[in-house]
Every structure is written in structure tokens, then in C-alpha cells.
Tab-separated table of C-alpha atoms and ligand atoms in Angstrom:
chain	number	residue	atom	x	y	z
A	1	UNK	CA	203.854	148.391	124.224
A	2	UNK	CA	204.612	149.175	127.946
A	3	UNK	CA	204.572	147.208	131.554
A	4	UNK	CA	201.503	146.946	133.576
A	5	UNK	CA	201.403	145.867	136.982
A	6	UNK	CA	197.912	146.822	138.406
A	7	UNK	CA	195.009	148.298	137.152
A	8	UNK	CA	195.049	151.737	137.950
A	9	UNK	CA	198.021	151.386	135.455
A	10	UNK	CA	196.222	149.477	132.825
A	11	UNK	CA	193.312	152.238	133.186
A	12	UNK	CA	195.952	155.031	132.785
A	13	UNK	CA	197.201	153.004	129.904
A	14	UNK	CA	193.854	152.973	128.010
A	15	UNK	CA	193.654	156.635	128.685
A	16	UNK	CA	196.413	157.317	127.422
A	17	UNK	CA	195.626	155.310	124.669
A	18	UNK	CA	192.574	157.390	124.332
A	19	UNK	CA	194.128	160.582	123.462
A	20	UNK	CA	195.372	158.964	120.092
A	21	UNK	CA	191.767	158.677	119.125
A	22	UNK	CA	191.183	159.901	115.356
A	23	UNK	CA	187.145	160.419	116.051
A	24	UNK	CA	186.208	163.603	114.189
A	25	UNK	CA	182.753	162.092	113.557
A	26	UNK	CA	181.478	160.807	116.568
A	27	UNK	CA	183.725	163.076	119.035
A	28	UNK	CA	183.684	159.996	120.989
A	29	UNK	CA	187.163	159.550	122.010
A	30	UNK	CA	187.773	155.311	123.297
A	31	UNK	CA	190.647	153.940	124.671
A	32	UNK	CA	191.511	150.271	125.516
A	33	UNK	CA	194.896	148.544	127.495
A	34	UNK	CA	194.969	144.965	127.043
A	35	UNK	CA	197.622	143.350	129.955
A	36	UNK	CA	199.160	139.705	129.604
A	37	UNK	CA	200.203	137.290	131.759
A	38	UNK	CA	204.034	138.691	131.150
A	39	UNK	CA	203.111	142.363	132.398
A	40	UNK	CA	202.898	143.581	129.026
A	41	UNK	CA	200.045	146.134	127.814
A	42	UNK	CA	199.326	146.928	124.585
A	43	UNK	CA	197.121	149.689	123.677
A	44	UNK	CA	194.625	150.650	121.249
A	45	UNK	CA	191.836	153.471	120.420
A	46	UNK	CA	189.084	153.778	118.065
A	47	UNK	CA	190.048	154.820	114.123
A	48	UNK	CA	186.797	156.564	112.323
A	49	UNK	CA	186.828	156.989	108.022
A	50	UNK	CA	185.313	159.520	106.052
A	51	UNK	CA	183.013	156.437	105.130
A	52	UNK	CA	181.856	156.230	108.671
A	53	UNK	CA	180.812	152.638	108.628
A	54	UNK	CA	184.683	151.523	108.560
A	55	UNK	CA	185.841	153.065	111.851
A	56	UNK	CA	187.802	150.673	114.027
A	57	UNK	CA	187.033	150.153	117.520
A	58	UNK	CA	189.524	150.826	120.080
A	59	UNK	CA	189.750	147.317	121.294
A	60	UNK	CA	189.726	145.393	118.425
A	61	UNK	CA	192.650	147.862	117.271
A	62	UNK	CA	194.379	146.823	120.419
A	63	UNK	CA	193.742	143.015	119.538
A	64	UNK	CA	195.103	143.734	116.323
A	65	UNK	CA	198.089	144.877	117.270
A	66	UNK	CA	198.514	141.815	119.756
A	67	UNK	CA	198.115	139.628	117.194
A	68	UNK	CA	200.106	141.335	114.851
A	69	UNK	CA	202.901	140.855	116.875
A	70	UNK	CA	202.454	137.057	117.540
A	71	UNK	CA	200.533	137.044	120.603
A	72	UNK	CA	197.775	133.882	120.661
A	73	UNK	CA	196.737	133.785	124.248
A	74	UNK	CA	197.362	135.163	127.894
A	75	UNK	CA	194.838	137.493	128.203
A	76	UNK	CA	194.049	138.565	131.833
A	77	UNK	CA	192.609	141.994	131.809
A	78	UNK	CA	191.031	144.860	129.761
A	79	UNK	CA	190.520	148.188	130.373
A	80	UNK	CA	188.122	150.540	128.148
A	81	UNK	CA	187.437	153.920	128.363
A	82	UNK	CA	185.504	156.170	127.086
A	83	UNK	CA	184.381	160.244	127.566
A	84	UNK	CA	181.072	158.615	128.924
A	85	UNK	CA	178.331	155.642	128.580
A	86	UNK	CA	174.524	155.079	129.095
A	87	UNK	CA	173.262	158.505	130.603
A	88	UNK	CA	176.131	160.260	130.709
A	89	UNK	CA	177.857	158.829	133.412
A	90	UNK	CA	177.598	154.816	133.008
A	91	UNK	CA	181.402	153.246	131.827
A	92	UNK	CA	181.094	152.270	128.453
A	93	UNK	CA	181.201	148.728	127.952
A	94	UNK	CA	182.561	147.307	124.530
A	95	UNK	CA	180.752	146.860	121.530
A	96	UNK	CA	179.501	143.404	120.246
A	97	UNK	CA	181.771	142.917	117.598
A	98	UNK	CA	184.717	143.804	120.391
A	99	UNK	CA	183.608	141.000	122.660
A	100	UNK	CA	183.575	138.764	119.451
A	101	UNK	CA	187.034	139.860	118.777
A	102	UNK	CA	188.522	139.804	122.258
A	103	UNK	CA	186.675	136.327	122.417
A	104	UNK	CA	188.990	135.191	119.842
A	105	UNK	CA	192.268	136.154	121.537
A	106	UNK	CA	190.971	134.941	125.290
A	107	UNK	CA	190.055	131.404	123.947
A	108	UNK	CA	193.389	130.845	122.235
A	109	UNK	CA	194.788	131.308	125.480
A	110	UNK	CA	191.998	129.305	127.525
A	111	UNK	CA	191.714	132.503	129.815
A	112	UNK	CA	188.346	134.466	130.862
A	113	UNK	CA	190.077	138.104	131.359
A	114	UNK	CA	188.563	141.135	133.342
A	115	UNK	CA	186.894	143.701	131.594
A	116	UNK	CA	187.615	147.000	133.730
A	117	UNK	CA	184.876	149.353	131.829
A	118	UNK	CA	185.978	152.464	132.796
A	119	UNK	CA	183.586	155.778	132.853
A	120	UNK	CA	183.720	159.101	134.146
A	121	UNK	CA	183.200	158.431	137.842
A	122	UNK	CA	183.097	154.792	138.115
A	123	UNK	CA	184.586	151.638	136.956
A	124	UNK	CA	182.765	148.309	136.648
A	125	UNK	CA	184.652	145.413	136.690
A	126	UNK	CA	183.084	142.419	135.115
A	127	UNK	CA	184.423	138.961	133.104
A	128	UNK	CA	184.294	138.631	129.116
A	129	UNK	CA	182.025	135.557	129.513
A	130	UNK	CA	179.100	137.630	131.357
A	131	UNK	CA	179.794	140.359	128.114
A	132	UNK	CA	180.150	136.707	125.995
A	133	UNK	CA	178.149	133.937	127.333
A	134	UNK	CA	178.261	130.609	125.270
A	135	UNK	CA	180.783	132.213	122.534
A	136	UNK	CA	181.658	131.215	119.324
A	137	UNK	CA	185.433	130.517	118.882
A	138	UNK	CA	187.854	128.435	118.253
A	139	UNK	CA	186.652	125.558	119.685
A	140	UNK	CA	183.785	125.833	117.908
A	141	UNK	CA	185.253	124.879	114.359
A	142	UNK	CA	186.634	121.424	115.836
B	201	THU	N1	183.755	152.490	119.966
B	201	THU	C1	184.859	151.812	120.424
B	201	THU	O1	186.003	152.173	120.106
B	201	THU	N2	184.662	150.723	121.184
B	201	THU	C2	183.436	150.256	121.595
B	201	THU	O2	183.362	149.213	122.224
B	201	THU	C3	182.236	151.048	121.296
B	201	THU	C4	182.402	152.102	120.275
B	201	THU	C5	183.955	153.655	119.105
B	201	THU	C6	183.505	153.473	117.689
B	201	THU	C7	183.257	154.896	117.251
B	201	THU	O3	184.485	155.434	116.772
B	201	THU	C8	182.877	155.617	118.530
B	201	THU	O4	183.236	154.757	119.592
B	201	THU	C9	181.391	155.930	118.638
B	201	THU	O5	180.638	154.801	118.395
């Protein structure tokens, strides 16, 4: 866990993050910096197996670890990187089941954060309900 204040921060964070990666398989190293409405970031980065379908995604690691310690909402920004996206140079953008799973910890907290999808040259900032339009969540089991 460490203090944010601005994004170049929370994009160093998720870099940092990044060079935790265990990704022997795909060689695809992923960070991600999750920042709350305290300041606080917490961190996470993609965890492959030997049984490659299991590998954990570098957000929902982060989220994880959120959760885990008691966090249920205040959201406001994300930052993901990865070594490179779509052609070589796109940001990455996260995963399906990531949006799913950041979904989850946004709507607790009634908050739409910014997803800063970091690539080699170029970051594109964007809102988890353009990733997630008309999500499932929380709400949705009342
Ligand atoms: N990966 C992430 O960590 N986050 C994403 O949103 C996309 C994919 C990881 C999973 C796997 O370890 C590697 O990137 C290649 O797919």
C-alpha cells in the first residue's frame, strides 16, 4: 500500500507493480495501481500457474487485495500497464473478467473510476462504464 496523489504517480505505481509479475508463460509482464478517495494505492500484477488457465490478472489481484483488507467502495482511478497492446504499441486495456471484477468494487462504492490504460508511448484515459456498459452488480441481485 502507498499514497497517490496524481496520476503520473498511480502510473509509476502500476509499474512498479509490474516488475513483481510472475509471467514465465506469456512473458507478458501487467501491472495495475488502484487509488481511493483517501490517497491510498494499492497495487497488483498478473500471477501465471504451471496450469496456465489459472493465472491471475493483475487487476483483479489488486482488487483482491483491496478487498482483502476491508475496502467496499471509493474507487476513483486505475492504472494498467502492460509491455504493449493491439499492434505493438496500443495501451492494453483490461480483460473482461477485470472489468467484471473492478465492476464489483466501483458499484459498492457508487463511483465510475478512470481507467488510465497505459502503453508504451501513450496513455488512454477512459471510464469503467464505456469498458462496462449496463453491468451486472450488486444492484442487480436486489
Ligand atoms: N493480463 C492481465 O494481467 N490483465 C489483463 O487485463 C489482461 C491480461 C495478463 C494475464 C496473463 O498473465 C498475461 O496478461 C497474458 O495474457
Amino acid at each position: 500500500m502507498t499514497d497517490a496523489t496524481n496520476d503520473e504517480d498511480l502510473i509509476a505505481a502500476a509499474r512498479q507493480a509490474a516488475s513483481q509479475s510472475y509471467s514465465p508463460y506469456s512473458r507478458f509482464p501487467v501491472g495495475a495501481a488502484l487509488r481511493f478517495a483517501d490517497g491510498t494505492v494499492v497495487t497488483g500484477t498478473n500471477i501465471e500457474n504451471a496450469s496456465y488457465g489459472l493465472a491471475l490478472c493483475a487487476e483483479t489481484v489488486a482488487v483482491a487485495k483491496a478487498m482483502a483488507e476491508g475496502r467496499r467502495g471509493g474507487l476513483e482511478a486505475v492504472a494498467v500497464t502492460g509491455p504493449r497492446g493491439k499492434g505493438g504499441d496500443q495501451p492494453i486495456t483490461p480483460c473482461g473478467r477485470c472489468r467484471q471484477v473492478l465492476n464489483e468494487l466501483a458499484q459498492l462504492g457508487g463511483t465510475d473510476p478512470e481507467i488510465l490504460c497505459v502503453g508504451p508511448g501513450e496513455v488512454r484515459r477512459t471510464r469503467l462504464s464505456t469498458l462496462l456498459p449496463d453491468a451486472f452488480g450488486p444492484a442487480s441481485l436486489d
